[in-house]
Tab-separated table of C-alpha atoms and ligand atoms in Angstrom:
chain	number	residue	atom	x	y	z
A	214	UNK	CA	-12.090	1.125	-5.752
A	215	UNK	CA	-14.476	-1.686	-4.719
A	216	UNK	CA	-15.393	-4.099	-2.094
A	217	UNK	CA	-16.472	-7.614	-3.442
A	218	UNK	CA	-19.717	-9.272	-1.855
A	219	UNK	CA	-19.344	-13.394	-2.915
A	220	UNK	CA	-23.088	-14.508	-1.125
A	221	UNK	CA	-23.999	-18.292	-1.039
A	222	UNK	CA	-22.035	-18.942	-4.292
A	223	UNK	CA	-21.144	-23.060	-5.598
A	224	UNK	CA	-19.489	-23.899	-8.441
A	225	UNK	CA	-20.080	-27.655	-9.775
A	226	UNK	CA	-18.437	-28.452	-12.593
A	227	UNK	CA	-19.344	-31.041	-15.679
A	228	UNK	CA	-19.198	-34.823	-13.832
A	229	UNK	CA	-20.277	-33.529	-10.496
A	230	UNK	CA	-17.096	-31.553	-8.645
A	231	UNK	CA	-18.084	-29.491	-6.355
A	232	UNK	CA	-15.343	-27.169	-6.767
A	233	UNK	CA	-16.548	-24.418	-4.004
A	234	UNK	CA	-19.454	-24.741	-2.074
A	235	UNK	CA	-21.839	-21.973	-0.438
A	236	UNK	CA	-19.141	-19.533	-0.405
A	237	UNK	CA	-19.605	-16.302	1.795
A	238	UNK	CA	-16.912	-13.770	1.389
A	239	UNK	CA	-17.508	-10.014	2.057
A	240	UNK	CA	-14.015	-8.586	0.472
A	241	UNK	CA	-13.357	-4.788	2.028
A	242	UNK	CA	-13.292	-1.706	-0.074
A	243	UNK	CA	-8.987	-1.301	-0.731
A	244	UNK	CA	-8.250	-4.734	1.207
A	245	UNK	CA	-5.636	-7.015	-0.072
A	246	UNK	CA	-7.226	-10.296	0.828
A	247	UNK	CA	-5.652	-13.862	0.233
A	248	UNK	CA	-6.940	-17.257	-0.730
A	249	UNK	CA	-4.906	-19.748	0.736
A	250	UNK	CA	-4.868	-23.486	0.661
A	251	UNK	CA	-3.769	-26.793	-0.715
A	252	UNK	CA	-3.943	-27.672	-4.427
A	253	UNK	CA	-7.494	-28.511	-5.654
A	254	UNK	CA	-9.251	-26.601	-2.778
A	255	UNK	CA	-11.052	-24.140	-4.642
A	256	UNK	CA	-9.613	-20.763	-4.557
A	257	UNK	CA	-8.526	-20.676	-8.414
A	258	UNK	CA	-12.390	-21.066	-9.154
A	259	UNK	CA	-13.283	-18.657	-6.871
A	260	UNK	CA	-11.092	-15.886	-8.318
A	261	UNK	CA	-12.731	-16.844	-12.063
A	262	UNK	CA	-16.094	-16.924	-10.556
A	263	UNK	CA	-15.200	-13.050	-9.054
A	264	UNK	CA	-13.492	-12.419	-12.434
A	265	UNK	CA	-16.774	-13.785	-14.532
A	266	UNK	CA	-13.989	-16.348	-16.261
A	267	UNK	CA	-16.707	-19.229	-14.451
A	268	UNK	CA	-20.356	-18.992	-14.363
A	269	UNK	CA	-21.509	-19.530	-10.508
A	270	UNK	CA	-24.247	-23.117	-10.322
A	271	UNK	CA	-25.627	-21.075	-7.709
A	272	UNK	CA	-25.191	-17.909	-5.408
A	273	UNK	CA	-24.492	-14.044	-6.164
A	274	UNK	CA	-21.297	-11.750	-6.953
A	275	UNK	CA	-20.855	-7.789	-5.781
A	276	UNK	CA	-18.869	-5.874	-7.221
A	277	UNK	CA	-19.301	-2.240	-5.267
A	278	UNK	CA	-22.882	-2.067	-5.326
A	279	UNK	CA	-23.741	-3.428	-8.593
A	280	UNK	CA	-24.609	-6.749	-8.928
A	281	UNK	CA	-22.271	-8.836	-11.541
A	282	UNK	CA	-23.282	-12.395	-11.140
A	283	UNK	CA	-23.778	-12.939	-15.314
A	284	UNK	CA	-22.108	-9.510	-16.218
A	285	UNK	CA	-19.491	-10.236	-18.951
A	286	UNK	CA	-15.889	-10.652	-17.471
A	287	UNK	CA	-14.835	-7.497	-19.934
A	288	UNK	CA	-17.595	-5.262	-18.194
A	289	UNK	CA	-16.933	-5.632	-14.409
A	290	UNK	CA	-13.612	-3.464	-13.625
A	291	UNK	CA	-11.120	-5.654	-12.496
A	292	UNK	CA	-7.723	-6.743	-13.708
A	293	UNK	CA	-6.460	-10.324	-13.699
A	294	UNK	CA	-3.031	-11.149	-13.434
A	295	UNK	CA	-1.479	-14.917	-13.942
A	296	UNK	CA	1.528	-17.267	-13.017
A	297	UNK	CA	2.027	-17.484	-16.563
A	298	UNK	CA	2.051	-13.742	-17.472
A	299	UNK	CA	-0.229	-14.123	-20.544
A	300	UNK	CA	1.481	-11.639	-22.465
A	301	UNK	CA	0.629	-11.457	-26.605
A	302	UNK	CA	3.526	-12.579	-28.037
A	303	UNK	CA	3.316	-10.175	-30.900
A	304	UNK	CA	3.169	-7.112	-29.212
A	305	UNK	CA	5.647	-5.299	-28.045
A	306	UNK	CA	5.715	-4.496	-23.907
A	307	UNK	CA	4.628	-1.030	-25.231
A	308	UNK	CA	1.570	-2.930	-27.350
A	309	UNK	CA	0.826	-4.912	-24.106
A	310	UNK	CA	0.242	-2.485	-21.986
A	311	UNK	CA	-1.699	0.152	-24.170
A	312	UNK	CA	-3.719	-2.698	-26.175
A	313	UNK	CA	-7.150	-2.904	-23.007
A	314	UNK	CA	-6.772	0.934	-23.100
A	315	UNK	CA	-6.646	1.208	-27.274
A	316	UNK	CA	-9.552	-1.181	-27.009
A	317	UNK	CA	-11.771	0.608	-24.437
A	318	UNK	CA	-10.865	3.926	-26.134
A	319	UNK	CA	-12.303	3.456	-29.563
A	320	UNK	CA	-11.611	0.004	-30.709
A	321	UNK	CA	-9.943	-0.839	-34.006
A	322	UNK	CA	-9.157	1.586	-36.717
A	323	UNK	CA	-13.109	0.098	-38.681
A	324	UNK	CA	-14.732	0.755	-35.133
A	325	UNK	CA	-12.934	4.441	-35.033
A	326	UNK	CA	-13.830	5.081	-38.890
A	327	UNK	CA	-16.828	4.616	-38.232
A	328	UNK	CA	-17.661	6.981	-35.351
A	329	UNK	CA	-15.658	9.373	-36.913
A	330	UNK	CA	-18.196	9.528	-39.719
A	331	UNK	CA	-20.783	8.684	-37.750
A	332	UNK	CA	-20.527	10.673	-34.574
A	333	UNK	CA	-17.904	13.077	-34.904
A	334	UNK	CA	-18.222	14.758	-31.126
A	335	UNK	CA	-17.971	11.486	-29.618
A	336	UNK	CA	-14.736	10.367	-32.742
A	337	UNK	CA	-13.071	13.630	-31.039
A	338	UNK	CA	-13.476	12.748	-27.620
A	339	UNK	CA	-12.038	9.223	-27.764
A	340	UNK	CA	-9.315	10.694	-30.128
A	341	UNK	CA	-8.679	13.021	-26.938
A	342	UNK	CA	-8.410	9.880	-24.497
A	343	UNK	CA	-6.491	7.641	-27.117
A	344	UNK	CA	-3.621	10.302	-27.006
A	345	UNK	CA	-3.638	10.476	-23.265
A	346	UNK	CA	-2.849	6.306	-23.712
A	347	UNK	CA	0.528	6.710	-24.263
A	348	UNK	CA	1.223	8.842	-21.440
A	349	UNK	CA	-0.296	6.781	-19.604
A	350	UNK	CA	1.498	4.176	-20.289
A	351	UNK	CA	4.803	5.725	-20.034
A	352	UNK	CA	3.936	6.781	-16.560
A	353	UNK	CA	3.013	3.126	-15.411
A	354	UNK	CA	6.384	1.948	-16.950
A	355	UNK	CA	8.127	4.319	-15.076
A	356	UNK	CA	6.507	3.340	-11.696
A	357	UNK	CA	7.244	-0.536	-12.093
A	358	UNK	CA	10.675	0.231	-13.801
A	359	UNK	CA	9.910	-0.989	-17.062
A	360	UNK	CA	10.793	1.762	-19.195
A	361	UNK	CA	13.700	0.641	-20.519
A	362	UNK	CA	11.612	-2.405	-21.943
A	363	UNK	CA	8.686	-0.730	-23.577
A	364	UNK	CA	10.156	-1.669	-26.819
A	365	UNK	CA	11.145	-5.051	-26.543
A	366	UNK	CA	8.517	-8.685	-27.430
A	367	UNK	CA	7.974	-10.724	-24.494
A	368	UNK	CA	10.244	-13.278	-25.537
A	369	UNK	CA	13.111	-11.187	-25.146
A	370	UNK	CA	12.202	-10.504	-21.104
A	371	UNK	CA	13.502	-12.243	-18.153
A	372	UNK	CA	10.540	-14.280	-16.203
A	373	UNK	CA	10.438	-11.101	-13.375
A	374	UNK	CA	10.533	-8.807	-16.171
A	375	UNK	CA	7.724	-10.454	-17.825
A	376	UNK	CA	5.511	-10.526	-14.682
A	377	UNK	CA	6.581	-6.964	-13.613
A	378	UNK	CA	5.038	-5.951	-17.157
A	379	UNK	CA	1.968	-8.023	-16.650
A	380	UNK	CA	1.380	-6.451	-13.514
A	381	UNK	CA	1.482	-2.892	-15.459
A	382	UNK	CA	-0.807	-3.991	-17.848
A	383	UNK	CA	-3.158	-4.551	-15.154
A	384	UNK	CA	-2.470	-1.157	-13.561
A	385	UNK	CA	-2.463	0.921	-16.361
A	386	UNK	CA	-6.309	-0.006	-16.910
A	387	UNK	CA	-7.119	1.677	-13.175
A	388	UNK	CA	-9.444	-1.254	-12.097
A	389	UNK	CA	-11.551	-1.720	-8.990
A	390	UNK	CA	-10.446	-4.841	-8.186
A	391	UNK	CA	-7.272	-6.753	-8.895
A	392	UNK	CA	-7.165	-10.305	-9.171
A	393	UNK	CA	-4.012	-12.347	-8.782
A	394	UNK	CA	-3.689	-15.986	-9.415
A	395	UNK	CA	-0.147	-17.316	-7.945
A	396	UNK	CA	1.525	-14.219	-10.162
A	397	UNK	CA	4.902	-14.990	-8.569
A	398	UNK	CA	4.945	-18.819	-8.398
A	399	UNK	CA	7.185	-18.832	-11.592
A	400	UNK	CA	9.741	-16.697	-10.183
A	401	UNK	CA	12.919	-17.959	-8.567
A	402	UNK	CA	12.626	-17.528	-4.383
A	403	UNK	CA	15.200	-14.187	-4.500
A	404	UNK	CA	13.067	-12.758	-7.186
A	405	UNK	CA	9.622	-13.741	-5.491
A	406	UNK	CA	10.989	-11.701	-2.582
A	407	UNK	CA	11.246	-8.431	-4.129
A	408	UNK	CA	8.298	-9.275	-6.095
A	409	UNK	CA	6.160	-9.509	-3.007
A	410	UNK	CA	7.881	-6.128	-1.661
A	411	UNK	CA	6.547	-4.186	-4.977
A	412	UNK	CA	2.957	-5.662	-4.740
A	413	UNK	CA	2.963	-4.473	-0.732
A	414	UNK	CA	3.750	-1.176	-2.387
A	415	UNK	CA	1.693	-1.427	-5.168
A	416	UNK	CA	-1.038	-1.888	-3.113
A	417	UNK	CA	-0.198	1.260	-0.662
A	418	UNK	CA	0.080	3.013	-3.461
A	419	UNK	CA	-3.140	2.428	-5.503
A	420	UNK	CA	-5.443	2.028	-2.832
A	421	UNK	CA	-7.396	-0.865	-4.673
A	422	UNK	CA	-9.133	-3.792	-3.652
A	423	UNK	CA	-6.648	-6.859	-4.666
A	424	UNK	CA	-7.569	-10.329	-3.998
A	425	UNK	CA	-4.718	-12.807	-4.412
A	426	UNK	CA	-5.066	-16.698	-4.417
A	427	UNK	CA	-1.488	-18.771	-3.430
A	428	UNK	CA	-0.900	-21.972	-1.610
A	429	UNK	CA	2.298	-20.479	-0.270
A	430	UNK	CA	1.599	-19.406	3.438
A	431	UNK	CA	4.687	-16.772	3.293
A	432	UNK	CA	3.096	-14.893	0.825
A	433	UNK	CA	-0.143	-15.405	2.589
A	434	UNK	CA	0.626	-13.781	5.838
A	435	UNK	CA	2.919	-11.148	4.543
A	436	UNK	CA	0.479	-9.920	1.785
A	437	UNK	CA	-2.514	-10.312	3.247
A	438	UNK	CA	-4.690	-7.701	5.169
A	439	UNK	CA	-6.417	-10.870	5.878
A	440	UNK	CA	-6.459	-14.672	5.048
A	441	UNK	CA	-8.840	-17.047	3.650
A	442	UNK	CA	-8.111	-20.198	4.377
A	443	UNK	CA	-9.808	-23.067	2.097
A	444	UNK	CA	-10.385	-26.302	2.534
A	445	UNK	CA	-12.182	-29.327	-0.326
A	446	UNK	CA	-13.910	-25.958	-1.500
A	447	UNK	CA	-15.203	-24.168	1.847
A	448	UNK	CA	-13.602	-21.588	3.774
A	449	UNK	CA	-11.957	-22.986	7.418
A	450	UNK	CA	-11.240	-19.727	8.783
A	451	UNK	CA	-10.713	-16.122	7.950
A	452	UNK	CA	-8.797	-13.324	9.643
A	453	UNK	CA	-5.585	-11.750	9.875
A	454	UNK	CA	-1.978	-13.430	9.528
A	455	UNK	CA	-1.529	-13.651	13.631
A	456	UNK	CA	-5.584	-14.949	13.860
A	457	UNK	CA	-4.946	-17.753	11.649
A	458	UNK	CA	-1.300	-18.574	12.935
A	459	UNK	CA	-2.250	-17.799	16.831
A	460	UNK	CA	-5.785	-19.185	16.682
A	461	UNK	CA	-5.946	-21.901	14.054
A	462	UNK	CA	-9.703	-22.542	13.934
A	463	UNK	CA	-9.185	-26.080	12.936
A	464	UNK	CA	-6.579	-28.770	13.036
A	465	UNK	CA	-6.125	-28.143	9.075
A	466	UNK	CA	-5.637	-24.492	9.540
A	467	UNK	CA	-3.171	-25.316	12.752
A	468	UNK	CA	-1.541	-27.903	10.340
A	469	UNK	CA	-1.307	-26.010	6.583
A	470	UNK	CA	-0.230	-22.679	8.731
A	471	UNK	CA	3.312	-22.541	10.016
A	472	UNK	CA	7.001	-24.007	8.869
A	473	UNK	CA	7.474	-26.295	10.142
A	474	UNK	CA	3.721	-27.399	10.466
A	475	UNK	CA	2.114	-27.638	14.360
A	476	UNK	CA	3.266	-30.997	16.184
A	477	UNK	CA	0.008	-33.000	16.889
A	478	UNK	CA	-0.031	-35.535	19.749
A	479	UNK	CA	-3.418	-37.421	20.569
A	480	UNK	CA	-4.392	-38.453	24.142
A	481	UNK	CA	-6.784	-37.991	26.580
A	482	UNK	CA	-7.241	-35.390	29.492
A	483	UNK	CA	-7.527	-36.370	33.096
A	484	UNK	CA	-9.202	-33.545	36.022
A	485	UNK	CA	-7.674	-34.093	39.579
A	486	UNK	CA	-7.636	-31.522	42.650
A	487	UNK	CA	-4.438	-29.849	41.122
A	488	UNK	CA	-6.160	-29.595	37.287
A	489	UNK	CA	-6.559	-30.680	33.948
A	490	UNK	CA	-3.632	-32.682	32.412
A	491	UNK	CA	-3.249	-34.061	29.030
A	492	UNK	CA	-1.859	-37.760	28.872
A	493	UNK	CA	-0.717	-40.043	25.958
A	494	UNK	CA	1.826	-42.928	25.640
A	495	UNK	CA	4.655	-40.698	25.124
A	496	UNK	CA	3.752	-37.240	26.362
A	497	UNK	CA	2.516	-35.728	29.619
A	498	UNK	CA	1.031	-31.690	29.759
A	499	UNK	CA	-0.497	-29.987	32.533
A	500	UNK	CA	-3.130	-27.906	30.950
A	501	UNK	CA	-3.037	-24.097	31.916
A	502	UNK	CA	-5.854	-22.544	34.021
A	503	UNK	CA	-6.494	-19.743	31.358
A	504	UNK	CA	-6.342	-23.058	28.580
A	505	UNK	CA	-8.727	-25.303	30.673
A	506	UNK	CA	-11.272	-22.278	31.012
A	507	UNK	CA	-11.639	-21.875	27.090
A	508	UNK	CA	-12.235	-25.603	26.720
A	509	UNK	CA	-15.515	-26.627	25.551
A	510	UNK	CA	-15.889	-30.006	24.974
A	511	UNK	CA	-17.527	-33.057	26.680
A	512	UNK	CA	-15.017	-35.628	25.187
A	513	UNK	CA	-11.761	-36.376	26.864
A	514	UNK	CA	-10.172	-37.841	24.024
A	515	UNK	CA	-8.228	-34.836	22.190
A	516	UNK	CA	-5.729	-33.982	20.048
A	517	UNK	CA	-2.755	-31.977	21.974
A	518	UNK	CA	-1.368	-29.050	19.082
A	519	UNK	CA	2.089	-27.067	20.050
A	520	UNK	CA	4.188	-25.175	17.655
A	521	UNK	CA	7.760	-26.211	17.071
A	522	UNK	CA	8.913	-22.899	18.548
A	523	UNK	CA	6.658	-23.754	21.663
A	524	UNK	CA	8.882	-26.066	22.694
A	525	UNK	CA	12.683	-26.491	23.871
A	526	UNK	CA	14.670	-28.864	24.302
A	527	UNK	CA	17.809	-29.209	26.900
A	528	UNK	CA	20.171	-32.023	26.824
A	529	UNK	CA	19.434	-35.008	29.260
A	530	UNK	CA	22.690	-34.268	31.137
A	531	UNK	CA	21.445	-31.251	32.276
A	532	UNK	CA	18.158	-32.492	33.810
A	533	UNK	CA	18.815	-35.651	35.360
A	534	UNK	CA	20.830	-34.267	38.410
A	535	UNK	CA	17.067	-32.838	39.241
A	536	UNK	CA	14.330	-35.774	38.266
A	537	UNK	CA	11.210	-34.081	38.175
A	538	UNK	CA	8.630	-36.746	37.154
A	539	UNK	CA	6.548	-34.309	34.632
A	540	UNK	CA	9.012	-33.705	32.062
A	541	UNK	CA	9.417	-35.320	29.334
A	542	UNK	CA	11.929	-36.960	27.576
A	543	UNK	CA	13.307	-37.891	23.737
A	544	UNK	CA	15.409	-39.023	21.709
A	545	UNK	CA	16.991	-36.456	18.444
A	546	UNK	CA	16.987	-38.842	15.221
A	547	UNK	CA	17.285	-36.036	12.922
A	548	UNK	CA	19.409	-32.572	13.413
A	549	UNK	CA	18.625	-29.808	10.573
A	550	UNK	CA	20.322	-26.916	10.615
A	551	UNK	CA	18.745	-24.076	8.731
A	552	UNK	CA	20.880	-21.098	9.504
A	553	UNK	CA	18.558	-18.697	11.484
A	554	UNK	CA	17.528	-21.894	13.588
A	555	UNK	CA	17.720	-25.299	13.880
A	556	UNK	CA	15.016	-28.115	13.721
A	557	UNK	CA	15.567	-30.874	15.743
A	558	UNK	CA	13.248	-34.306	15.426
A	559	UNK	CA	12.343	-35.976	18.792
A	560	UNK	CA	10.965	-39.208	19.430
A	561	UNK	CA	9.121	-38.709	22.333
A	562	UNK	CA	10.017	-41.050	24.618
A	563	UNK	CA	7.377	-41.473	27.369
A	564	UNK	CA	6.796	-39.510	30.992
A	565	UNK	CA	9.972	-40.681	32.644
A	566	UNK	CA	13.685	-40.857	31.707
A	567	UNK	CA	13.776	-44.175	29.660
A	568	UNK	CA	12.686	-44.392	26.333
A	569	UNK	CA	9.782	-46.197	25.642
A	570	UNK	CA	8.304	-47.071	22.192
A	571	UNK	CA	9.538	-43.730	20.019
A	572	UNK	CA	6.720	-43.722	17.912
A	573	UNK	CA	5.940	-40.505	17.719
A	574	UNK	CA	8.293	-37.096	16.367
A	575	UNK	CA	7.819	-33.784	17.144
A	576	UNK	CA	9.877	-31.018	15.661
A	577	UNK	CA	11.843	-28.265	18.009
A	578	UNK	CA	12.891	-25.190	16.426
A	579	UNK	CA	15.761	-24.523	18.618
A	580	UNK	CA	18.413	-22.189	18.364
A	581	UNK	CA	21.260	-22.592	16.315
A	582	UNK	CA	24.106	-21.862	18.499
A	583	UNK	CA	22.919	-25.018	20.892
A	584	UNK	CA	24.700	-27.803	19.784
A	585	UNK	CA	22.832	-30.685	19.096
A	586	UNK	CA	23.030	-34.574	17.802
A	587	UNK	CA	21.724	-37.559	16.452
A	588	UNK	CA	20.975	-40.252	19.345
A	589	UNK	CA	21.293	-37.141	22.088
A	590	UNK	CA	18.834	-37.795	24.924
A	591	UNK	CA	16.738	-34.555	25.496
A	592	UNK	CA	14.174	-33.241	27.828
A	593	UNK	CA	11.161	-31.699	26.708
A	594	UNK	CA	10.075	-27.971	27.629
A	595	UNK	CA	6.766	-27.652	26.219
A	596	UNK	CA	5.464	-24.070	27.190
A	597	UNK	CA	1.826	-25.065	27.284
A	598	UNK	CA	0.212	-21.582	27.699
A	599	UNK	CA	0.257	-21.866	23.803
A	600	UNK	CA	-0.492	-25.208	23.489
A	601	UNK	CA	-4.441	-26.342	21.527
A	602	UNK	CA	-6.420	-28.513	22.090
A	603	UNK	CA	-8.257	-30.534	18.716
A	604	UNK	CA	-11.469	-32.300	18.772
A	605	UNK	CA	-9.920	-35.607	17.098
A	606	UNK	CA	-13.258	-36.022	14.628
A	607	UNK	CA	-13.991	-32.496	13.533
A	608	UNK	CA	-10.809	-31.019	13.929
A	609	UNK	CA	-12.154	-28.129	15.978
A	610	UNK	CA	-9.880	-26.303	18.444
A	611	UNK	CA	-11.359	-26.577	21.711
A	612	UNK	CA	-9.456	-24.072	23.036
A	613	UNK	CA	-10.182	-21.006	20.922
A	614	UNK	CA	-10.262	-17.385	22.619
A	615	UNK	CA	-14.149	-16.716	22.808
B	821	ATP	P1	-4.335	-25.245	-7.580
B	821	ATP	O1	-3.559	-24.587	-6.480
B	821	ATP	O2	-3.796	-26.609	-7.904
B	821	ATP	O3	-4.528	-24.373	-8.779
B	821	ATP	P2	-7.015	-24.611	-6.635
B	821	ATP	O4	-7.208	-24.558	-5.170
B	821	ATP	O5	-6.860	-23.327	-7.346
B	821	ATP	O6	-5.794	-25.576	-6.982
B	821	ATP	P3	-9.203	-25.116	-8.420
B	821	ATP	O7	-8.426	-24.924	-9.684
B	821	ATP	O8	-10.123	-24.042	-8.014
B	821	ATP	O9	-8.225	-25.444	-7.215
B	821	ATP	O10	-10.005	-26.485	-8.545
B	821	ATP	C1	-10.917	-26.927	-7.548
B	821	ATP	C2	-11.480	-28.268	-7.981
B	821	ATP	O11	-12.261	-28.102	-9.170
B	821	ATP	C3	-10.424	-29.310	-8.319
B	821	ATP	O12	-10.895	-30.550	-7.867
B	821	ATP	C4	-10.346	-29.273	-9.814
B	821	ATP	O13	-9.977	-30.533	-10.334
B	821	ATP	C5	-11.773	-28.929	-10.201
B	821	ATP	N1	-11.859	-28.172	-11.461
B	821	ATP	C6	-11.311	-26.966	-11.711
B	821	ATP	N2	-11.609	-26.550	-12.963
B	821	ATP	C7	-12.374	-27.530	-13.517
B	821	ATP	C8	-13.016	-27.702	-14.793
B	821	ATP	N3	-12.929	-26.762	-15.724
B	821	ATP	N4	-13.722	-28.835	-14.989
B	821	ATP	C9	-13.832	-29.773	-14.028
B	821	ATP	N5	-13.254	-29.672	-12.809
B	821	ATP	C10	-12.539	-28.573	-12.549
């Protein structure tokens, strides 16, 4: 058990990529703590550069309280577990599993002749801990249900079979840290379910530091005790699932964060006696009191973020017996059903009842029972107490609970 300090660490590689830059990451003692973010963004490096797998350009790595920054990957505690298993393919799962543990107890049979002629209180020591291997062993199999396979070769394993082992091989060593690079990104969606279920309980049950990197946001927020979420090699925003879905800190967290992604509208806000409104081409909002307090900008021109479940649709028909000026109004070119809900794309069709240019789509997760169709003419419910506001050039939410 160990918490991992990353302070002011870069990573350039050979022709001048700055794969991760200035990183700051103070990883809790027994947290399970996700990278997260688009391919290329950096978190792959950052686990090797924890891991010792990469030497840091610059900064300094914790693990606990000793300092590991150009400590041999071998020598700092942790276990490392791939998407592509990395299982010796001439060992059996039994060979797998008990080859760190034959290694750190004693070495090969030259290393243990040796001590045994050498040393022979420390030869009967190890020869006490190399017997305790296989039970060991046998015990880990039993937890991750892999008895039944201890004698087989990798070959002969199903893909969740060969990841379940993997992930006993790392166990079985006891390390202080766990580090998993997309481990389940091989695995076929049913099987990446249950997967995720055993590595929630893995984690309750071990009580060890695991950092995992993924660019699926599912696993993200139901893995992680907290998120990192990474951006062109620096961190946009850490904190828990709801933190980083609730209150993106920037339009690329808003946007990489949520299925679909956050509808983004831009436009300007206007201030009259009865408040703050936001106003484009094709959308109209009256900005809550709570919302317009947290705003901190000087610019009017903004980027308007709401959530597809944020916002409801009801057929034309059922509005236009009672015009009301502010709502707004759309056209649905595209109907997707997805079971549980149903997304419906709406060209926004301007602050009164007649379409006007349709340029731009935003996505309503309604629900399912609602029948719905191509070319319907809907009204807009946008329930703006959870709407953001963007800066349009940083991407900052404006509107960000202090
Ligand atoms: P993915 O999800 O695709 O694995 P990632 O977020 O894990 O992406 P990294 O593998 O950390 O990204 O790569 C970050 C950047 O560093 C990328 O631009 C990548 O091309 C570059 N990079 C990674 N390894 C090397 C290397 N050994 N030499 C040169 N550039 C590298």
């Amino acid at each position: 058990m160990a918490s991992v300090s990353i302070e002011g660490v870069s990573k350039v590689f050979a022709g001048n990529v700055e794969a991760v830059r200035d990183l700051h990451l103070e990883i809790h003692d027994q947290e399970f703590l996700v990278l997260l973010g688009p391919s290329g963004c950096g978190k792959s490096t950052t686990l090797r550069l924890i891991a010792g797998l990469e030497e840091v350009t610059s900064g300094e790595i914790r693990i606990g309280d000793r300092e590991v920054t150009h400590v041999a990957p071998k020598d700092r505690d942790i276990a490392m577990v791939f998407q592509n298993y990395a299982l010796y393919p001439h060992m059996s799962v039994y060979k797998n599993m008990a080859f760190g543990l034959e290694l750190r107890y004693g070495g090969n049979w030259f290393h243990r002749t040796w001590k045994r002629l050498t040393s022979p209180t420390e030869f009967a020591e190890v020869a006490t801990k190399r017997r305790g291997i296989r039970d060991e062993v046998r015990q880990t199999a039993q937890v991750m249900e892999i008895e039944h396979l201890l004698d087989r070769m990798p070959r002969q394993l199903s893909g969740g079979e060969r990841q379940r082992v993997a992930l006993g091989r790392a166990t079985v060593r006891h390390p202080a840290v766990f580090l998993f690079d997309e481990p389940l990104s091989n695995l076929d969606a049913k099987l990446r379910l249950e997967m995720r279920k055993e590595l929630s309980k893995l984690h309750q049950r071990l009580e060890t530091t695991m950092v995992y990197v993924t660019h699926d946001q599912t696993e993200a927020m139901t893995l992680g005790d907290r998120i990192v979420v990474m951006e062109g090699g620096e961190v946009r925003q850490i904190g828990t699932s709801m933190e980083v879905y609730d209150q993106p800190a920037t339009k690329f967290v808003a946007g990489f964060i949520g299925s679909p992604p956050m509808n983004f509208v831009s436009g300007k806000l206007t201030r009259a006696d009865d408040g703050m409104r936001f106003v484009s081409p094709g959308l109209e909002v009256s900005i809550p009191e709570e919302k317009e307090k947290q705003f901190t900008s000087g610019s009017d021109e903004v980027l308007l973020g709401i959530r597809p479940e944020d916002m409801t649709v009801q057929k034309h028909s059922t509005v236009q017996d009672h015009p009301n000026e502010t709502l707004n109004f759309g056209d649905i070119s595209l109907v997707e059903p997805l079971g549980d809900s149903t997304l419906l794309y709406v060209e926004i069709a301007g602050g009164s009842s007649q379409p006007k240019n349709g340029e731009i789509t935003l996505i309503s997760k309604a629900d399912p029972r609602t029948k719905f169709e191509q070319g319907d003419r809907v009204a807009l419910d946008i329930a703006s107490e959870h709407l953001h506001l963007f800066d349009p050039e940083s991407g900052q939410n404006l509107t960000m609970r202090g």
